[in-house]
mmCIF file of C-alpha atoms in Angstrom:
data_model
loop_
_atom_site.group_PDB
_atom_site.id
_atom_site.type_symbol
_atom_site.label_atom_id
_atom_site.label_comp_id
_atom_site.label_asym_id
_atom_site.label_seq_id
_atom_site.Cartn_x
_atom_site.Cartn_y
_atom_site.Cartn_z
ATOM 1 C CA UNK A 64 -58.526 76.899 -3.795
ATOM 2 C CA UNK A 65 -57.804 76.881 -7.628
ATOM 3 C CA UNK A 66 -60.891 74.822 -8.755
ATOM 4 C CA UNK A 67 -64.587 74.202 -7.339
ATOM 5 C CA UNK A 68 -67.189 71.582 -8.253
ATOM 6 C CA UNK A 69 -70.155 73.006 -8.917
ATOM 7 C CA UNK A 70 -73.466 70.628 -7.635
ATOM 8 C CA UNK A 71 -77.128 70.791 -7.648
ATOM 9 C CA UNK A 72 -79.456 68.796 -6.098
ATOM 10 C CA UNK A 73 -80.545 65.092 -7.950
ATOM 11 C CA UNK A 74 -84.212 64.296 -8.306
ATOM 12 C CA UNK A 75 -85.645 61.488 -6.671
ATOM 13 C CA UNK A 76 -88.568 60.604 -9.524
ATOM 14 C CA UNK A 77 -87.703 57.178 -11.060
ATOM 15 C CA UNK A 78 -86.481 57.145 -14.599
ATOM 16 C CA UNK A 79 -88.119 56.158 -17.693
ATOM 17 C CA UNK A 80 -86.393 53.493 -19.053
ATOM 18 C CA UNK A 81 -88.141 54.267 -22.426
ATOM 19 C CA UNK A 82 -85.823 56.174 -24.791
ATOM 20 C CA UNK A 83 -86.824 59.670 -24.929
ATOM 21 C CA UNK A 84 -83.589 60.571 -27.871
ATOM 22 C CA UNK A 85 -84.556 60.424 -31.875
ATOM 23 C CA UNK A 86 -82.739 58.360 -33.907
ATOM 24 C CA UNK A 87 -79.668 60.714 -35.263
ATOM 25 C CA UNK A 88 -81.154 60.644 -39.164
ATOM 26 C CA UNK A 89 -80.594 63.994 -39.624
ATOM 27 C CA UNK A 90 -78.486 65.509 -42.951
ATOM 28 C CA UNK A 91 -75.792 66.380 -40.330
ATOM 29 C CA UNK A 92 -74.898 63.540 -39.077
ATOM 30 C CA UNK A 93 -71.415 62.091 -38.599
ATOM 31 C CA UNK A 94 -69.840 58.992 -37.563
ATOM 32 C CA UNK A 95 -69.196 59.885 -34.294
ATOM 33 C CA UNK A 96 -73.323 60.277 -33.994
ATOM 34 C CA UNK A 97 -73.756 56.786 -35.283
ATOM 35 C CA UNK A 98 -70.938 55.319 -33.049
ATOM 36 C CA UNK A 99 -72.964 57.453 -30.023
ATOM 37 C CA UNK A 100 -77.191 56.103 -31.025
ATOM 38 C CA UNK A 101 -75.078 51.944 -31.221
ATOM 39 C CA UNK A 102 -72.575 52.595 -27.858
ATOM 40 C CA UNK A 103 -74.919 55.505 -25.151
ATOM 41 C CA UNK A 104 -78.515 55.920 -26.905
ATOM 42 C CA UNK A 105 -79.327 52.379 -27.423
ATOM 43 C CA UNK A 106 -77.810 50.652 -24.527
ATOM 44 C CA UNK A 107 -78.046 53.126 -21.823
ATOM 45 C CA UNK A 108 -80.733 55.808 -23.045
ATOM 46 C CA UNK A 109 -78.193 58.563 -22.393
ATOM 47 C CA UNK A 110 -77.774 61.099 -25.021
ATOM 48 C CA UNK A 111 -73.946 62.745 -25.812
ATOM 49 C CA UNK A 112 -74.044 66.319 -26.085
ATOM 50 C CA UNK A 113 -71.117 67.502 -27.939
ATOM 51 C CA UNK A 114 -71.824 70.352 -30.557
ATOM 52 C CA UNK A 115 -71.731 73.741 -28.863
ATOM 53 C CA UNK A 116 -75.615 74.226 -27.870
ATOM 54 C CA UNK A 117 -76.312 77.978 -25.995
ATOM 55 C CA UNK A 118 -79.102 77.064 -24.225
ATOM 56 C CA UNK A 119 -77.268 73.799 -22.641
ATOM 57 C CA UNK A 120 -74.474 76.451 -21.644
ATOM 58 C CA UNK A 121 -73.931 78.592 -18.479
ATOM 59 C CA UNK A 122 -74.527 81.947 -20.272
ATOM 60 C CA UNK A 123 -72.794 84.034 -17.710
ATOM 61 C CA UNK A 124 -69.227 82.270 -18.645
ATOM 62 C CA UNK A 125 -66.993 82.580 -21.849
ATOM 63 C CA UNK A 126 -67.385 78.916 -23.336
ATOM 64 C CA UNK A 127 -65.810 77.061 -26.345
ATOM 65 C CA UNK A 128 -66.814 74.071 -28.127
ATOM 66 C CA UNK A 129 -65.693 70.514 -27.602
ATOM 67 C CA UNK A 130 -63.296 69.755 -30.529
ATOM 68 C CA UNK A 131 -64.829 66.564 -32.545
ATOM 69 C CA UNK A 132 -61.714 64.229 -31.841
ATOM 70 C CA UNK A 133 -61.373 65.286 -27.929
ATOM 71 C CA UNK A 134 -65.140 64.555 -27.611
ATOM 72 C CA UNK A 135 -64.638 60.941 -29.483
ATOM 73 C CA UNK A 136 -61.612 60.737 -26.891
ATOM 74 C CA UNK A 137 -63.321 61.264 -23.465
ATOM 75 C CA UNK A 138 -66.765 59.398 -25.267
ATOM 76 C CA UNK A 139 -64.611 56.339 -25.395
ATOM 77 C CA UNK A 140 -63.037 56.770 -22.130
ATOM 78 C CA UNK A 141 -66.640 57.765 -20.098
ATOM 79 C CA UNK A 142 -68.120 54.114 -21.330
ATOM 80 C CA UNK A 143 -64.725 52.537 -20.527
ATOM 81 C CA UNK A 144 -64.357 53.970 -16.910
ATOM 82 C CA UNK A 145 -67.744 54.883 -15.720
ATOM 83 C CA UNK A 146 -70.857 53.172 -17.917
ATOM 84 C CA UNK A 147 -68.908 49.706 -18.068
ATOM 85 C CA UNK A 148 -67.137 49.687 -14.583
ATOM 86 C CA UNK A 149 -70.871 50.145 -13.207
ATOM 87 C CA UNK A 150 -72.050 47.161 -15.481
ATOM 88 C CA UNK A 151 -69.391 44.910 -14.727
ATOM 89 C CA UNK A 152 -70.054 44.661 -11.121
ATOM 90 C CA UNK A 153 -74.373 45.416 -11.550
ATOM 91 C CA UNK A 154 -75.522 44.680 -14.768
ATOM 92 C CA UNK A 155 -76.660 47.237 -17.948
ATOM 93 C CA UNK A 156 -80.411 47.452 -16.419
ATOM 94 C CA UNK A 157 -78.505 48.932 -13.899
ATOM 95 C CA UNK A 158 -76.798 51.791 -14.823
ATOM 96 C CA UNK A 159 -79.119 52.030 -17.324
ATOM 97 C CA UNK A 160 -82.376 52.897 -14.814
ATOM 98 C CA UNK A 161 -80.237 54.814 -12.589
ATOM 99 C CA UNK A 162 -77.561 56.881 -14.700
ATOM 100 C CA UNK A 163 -77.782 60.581 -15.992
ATOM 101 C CA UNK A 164 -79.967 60.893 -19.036
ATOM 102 C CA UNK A 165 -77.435 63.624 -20.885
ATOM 103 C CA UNK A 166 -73.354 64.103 -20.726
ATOM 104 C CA UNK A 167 -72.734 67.730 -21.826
ATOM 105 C CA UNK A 168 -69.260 68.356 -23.318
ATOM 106 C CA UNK A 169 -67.402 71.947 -22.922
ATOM 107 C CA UNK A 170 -64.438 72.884 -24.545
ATOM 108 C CA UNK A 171 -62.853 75.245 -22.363
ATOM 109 C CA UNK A 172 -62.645 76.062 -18.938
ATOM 110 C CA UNK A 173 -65.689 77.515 -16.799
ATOM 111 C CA UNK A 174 -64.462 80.121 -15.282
ATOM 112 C CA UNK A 175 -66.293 81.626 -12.230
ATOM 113 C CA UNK A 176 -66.374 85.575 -10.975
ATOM 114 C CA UNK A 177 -64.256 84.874 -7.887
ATOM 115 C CA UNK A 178 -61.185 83.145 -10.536
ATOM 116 C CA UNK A 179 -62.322 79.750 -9.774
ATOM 117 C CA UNK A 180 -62.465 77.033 -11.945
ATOM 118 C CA UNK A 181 -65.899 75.143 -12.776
ATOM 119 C CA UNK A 182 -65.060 71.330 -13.002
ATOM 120 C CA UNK A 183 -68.345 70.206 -13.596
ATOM 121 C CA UNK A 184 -71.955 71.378 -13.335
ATOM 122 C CA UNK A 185 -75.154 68.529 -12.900
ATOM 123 C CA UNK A 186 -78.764 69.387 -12.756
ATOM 124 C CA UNK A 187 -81.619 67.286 -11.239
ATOM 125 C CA UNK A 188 -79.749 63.648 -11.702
ATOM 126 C CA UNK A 189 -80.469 64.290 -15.197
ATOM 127 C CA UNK A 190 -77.815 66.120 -17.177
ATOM 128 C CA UNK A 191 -73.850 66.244 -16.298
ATOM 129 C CA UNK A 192 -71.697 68.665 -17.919
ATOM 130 C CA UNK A 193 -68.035 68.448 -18.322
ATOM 131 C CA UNK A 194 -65.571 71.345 -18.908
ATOM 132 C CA UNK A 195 -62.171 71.595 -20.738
ATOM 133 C CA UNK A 196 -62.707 68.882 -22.825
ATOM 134 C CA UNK A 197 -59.917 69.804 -25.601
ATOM 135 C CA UNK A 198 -57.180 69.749 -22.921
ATOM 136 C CA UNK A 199 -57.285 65.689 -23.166
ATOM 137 C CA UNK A 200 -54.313 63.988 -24.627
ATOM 138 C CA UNK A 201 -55.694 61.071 -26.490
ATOM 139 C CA UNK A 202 -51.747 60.224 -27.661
ATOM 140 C CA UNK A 203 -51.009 59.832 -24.057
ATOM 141 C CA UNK A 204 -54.281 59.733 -21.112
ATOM 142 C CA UNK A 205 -53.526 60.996 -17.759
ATOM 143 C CA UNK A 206 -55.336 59.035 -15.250
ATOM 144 C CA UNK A 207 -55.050 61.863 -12.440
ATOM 145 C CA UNK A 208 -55.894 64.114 -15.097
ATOM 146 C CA UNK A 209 -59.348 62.727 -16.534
ATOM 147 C CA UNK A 210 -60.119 61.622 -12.593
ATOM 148 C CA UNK A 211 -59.731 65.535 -11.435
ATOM 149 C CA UNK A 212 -61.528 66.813 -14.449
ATOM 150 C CA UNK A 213 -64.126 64.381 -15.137
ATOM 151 C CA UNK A 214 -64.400 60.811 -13.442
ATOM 152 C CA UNK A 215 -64.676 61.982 -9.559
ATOM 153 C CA UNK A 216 -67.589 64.507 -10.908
ATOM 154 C CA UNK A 217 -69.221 61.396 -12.787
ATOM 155 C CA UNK A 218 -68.959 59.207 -9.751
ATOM 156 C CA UNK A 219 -70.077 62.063 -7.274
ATOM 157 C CA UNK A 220 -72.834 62.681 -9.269
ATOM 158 C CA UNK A 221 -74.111 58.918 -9.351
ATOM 159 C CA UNK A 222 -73.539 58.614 -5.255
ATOM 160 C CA UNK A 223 -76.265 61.429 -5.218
ATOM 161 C CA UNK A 224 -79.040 59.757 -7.456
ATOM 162 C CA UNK A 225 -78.266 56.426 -4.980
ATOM 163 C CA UNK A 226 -79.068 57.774 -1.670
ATOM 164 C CA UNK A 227 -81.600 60.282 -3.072
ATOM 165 C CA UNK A 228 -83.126 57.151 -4.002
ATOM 166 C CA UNK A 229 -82.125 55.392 -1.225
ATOM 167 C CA UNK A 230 -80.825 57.363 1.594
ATOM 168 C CA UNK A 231 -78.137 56.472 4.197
ATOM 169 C CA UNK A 232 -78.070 56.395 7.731
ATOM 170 C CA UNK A 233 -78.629 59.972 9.656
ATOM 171 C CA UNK A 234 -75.669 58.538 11.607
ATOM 172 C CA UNK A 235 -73.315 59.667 9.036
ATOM 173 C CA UNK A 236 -74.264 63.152 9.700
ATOM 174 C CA UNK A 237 -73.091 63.059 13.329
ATOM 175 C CA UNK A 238 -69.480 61.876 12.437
ATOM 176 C CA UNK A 239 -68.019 65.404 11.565
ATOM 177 C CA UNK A 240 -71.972 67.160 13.124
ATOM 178 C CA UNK A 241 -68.808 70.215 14.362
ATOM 179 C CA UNK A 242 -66.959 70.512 11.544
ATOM 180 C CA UNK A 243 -68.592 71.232 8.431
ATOM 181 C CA UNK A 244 -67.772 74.774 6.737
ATOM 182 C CA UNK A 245 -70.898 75.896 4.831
ATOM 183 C CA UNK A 246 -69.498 78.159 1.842
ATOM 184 C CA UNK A 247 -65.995 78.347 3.471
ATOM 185 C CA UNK A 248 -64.883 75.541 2.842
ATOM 186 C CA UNK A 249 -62.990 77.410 0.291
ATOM 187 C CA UNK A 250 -60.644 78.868 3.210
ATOM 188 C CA UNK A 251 -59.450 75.782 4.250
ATOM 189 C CA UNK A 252 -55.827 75.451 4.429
ATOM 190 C CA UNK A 253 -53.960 72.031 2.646
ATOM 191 C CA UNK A 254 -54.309 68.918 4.385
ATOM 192 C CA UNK A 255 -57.103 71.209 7.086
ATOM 193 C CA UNK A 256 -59.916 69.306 5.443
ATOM 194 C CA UNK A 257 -58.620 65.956 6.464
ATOM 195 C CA UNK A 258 -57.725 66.724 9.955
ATOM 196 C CA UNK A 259 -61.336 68.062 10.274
ATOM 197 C CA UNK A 260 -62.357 64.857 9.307
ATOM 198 C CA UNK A 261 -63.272 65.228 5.082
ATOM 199 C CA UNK A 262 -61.486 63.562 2.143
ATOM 200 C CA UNK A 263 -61.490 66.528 -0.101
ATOM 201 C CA UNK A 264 -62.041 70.669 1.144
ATOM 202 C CA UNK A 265 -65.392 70.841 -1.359
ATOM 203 C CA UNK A 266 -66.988 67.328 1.272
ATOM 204 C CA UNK A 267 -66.743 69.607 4.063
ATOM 205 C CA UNK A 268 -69.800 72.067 2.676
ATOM 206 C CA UNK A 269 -72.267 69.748 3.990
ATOM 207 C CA UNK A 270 -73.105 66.367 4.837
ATOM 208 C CA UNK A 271 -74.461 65.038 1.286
ATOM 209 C CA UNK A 272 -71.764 66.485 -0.671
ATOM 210 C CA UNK A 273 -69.017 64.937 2.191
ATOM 211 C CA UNK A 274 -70.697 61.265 2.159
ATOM 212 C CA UNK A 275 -70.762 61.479 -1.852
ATOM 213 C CA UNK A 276 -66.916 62.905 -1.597
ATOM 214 C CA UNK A 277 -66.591 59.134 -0.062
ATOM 215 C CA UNK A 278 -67.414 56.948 -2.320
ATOM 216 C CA UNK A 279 -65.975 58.873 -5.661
ATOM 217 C CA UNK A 280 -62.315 59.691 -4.285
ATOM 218 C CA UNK A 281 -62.536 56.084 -2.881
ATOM 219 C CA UNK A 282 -63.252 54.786 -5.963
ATOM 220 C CA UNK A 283 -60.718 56.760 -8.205
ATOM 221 C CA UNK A 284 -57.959 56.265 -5.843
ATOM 222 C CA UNK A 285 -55.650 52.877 -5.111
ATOM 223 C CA UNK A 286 -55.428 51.745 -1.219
ATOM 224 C CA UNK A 287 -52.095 53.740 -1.496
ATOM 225 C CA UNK A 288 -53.436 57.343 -1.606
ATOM 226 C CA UNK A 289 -56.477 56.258 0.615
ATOM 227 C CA UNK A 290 -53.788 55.456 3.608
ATOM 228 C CA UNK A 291 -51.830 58.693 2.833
ATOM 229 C CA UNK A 292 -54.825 60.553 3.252
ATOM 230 C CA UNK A 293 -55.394 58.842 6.527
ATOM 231 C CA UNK A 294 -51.969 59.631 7.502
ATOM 232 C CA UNK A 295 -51.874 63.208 6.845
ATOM 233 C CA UNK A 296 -55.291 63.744 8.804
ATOM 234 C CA UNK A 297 -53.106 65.294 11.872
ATOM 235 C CA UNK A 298 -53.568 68.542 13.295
ATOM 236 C CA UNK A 299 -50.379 69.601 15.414
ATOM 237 C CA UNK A 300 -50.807 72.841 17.889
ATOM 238 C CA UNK A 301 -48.101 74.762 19.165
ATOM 239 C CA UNK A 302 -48.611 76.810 22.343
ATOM 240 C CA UNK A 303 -45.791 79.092 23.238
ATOM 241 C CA UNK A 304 -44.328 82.788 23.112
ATOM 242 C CA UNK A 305 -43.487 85.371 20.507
ATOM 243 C CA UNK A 306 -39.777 86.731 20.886
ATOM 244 C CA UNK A 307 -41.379 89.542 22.464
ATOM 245 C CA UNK A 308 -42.969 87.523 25.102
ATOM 246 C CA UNK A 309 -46.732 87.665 23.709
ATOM 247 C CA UNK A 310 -48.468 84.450 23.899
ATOM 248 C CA UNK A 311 -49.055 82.859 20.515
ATOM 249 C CA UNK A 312 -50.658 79.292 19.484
ATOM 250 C CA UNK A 313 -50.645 77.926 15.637
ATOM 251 C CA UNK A 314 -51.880 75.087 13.978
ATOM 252 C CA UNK A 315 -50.465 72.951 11.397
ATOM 253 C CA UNK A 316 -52.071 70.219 9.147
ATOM 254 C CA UNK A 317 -50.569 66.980 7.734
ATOM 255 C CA UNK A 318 -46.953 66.802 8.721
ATOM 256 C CA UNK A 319 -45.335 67.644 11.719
ATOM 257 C CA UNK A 320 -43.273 71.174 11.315
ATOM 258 C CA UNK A 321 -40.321 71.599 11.265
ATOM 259 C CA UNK A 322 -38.154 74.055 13.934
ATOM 260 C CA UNK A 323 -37.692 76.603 11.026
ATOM 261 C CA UNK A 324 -41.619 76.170 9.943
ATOM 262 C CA UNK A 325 -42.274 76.935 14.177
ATOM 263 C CA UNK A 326 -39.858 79.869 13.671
ATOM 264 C CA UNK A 327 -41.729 80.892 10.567
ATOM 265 C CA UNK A 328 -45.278 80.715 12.362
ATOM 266 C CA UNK A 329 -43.594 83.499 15.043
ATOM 267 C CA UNK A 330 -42.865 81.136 17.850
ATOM 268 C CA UNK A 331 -40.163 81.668 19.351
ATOM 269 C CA UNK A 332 -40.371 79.518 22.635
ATOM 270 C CA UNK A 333 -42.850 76.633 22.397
ATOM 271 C CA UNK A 334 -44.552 75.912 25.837
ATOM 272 C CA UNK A 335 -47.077 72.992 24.470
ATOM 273 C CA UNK A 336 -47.614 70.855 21.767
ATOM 274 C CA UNK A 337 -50.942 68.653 21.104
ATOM 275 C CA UNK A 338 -51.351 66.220 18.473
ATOM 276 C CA UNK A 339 -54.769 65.637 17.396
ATOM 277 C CA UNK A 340 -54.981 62.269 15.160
ATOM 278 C CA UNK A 341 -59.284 62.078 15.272
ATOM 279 C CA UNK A 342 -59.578 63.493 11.388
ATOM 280 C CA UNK A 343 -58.135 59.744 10.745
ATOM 281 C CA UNK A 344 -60.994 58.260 13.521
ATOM 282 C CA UNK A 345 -63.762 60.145 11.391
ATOM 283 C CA UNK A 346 -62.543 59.474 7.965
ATOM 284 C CA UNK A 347 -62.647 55.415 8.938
ATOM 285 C CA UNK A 348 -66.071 55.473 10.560
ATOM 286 C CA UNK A 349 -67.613 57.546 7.734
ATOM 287 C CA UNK A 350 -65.743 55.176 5.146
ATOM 288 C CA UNK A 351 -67.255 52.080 7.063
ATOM 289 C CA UNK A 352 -70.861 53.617 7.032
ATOM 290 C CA UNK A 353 -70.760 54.587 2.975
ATOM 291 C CA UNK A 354 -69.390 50.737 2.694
ATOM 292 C CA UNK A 355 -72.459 49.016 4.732
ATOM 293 C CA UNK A 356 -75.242 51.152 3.350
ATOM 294 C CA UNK A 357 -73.592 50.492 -0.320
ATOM 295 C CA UNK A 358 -74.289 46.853 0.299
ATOM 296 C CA UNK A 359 -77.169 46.480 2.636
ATOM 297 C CA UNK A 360 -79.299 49.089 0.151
ATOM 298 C CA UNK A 361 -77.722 48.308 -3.279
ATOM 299 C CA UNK A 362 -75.975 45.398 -3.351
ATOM 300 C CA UNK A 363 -72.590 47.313 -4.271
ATOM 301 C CA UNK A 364 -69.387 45.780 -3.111
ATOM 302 C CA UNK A 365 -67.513 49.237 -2.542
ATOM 303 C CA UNK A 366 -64.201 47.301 -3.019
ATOM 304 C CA UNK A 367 -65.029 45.326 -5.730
ATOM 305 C CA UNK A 368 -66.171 47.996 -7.697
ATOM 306 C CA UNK A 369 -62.913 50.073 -6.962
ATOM 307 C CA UNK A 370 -60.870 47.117 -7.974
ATOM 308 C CA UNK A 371 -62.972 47.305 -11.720
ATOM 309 C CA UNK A 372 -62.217 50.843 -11.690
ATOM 310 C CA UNK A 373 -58.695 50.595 -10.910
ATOM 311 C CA UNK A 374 -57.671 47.842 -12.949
ATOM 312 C CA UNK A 375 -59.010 49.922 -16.374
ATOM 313 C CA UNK A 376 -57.512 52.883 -14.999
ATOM 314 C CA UNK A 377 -54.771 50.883 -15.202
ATOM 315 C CA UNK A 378 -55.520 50.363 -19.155
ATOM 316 C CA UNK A 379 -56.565 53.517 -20.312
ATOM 317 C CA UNK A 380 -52.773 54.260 -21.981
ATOM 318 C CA UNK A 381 -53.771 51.190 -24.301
ATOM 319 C CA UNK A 382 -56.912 52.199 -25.465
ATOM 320 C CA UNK A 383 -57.658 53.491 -28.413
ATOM 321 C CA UNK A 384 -59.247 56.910 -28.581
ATOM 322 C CA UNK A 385 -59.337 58.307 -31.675
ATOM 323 C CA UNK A 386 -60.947 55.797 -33.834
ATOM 324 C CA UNK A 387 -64.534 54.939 -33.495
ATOM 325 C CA UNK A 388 -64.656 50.939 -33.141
#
């Protein structure tokens, strides 16, 4: 596993919809501070983090600052994608009441002991931050990109503060009860997760972070990659005999092997094979119960709101991010 999202719990005390942010009069003040108190402050009572601040930081990792035009950039594009995709379907009370109250920029990477990557890092359902900031390309936005590094973590995080809120049904927890991983979900091999049952390795830890895994990789994916994922949620086992006549059985994940992949894996007569095709079975019925809870508890059109999301996905190469409009 080259990267991990790092989680904490989100609180469950209502928000104060009462700004708790000063008005940013102070001698260093820039543009970009102005164009933040008229676009996050005063709309959505969320303040933008963006100047290097130690305390904000992880302390036990090596951390650079955001660069000033790759914080304007992903500013821009986290109002575009996230805030306004959210108000388009609900309304600004909305996200307003509900949303983080602080986005933390980060530079650089966050690297962990174990050579890990850090993609983001959110504390209580108030504060999110975001890490490697100055790799975005404002000249030319990489949707898969900003999803992987930033958008999946914002939407994950915003699934938590809604059934923390409001929770879903316990029966969600019984769809994969066998599978989950704990802390090894970090061994899992490609494509392993899906036949388990989980849309991403990191949603088979544990039951919250797997129904949250839902709705963001839902959401930041077209119908295309959701039925791929479906697809590849196959688990093929091969029973059969070493060349020197010891039993053997191995599992593959995804796509069936081929004869030199089975002559790879040591096997050199197979005796059985099983297919097992219930990772797809559990991905649907989890999917179904995120979709009717979304609804019956918040009035959220899953769907609709991944069409909003996909169609300025689909826009984000247009945008401009480097001047503050």
């Amino acid at each position: 596993m080259g990267a991990m999202l790092t989680m904490a719990s989100c609180s469950e005390d209502s928000l104060d919809e009462k700004s708790i942010f000063p008005d940013p009069t102070t001698s260093n003040s820039t543009a970009f501070d102005k164009w933040l108190e008229v676009n996050y402050q005063q709309p959505y009572n969320i303040q933008l983090k963006y100047r290097f601040e130690f305390k904000e930081s992880d302390e036990t990792k090596n951390l650079a600052p955001a660069r000033y035009d790759k914080s304007v950039a992903l500013a821009k594009l986290t109002k575009y994608l996230w805030l306004e995709s959210y108000e388009e379907l609900k309304g600004r009370d909305f996200i307003r009441q509900y949303c983080p109250k602080i986005l933390h920029f980060i530079g650089s990477y966050g690297y962990n002991s174990g050579g890990s990557v850090t993609l983001g890092v959110a504390e209580g359902g108030m504060k999110i931050s975001l890490y490697n900031v100055n790799n975005i390309d404002y000249n030319n936005p990489d949707i898969e990109f900003l999803n992987y590094w930033f958008f999946k973590t914002m939407h994950h995080e915003f699934a938590h503060i809604l059934h923390q809120t409001k929770p879903y049904p316990t029966d969600f927890n019984e769809v994969s009860a066998a599978n989950y991983q704990s802390e090894s979900w970090v061994n899992l091999e490609e494509n392993q997760w899906l036949a388990l049952g989980f849309i991403t390795d990191y949603a088979s830890r544990e039951t919250q972070e797997d129904f949250v895994e839902i709705i963001a990789n839902y959401i930041t994916h077209d119908q295309e990659w959701w039925d791929e994922q479906l697809d590849l949620a196959v688990k093929y086992t091969y029973k059969g005999k070493t060349s020197a006549g010891a039993d053997i059985e191995k599992s593959f994940y995804g796509t069936e092997p081929t004869a030199a992949e089975i002559k790879a894996a040591s096997i050199a007569k197979v005796e059985s094979t099983d297919i097992d095709r219930s990772g797809r079975g559990y991905l649907e019925t989890k999917l179904d119960i995120v979709r009717d809870w979304l609804k019956a508890s918040w009035d959220i059109d899953l769907d609709a709101l991944r069409d909003i999301v996909q169609r300025r996905s689909a826009n984000v190469k247009m945008l401009d991010l480097q001047t503050l409009n």
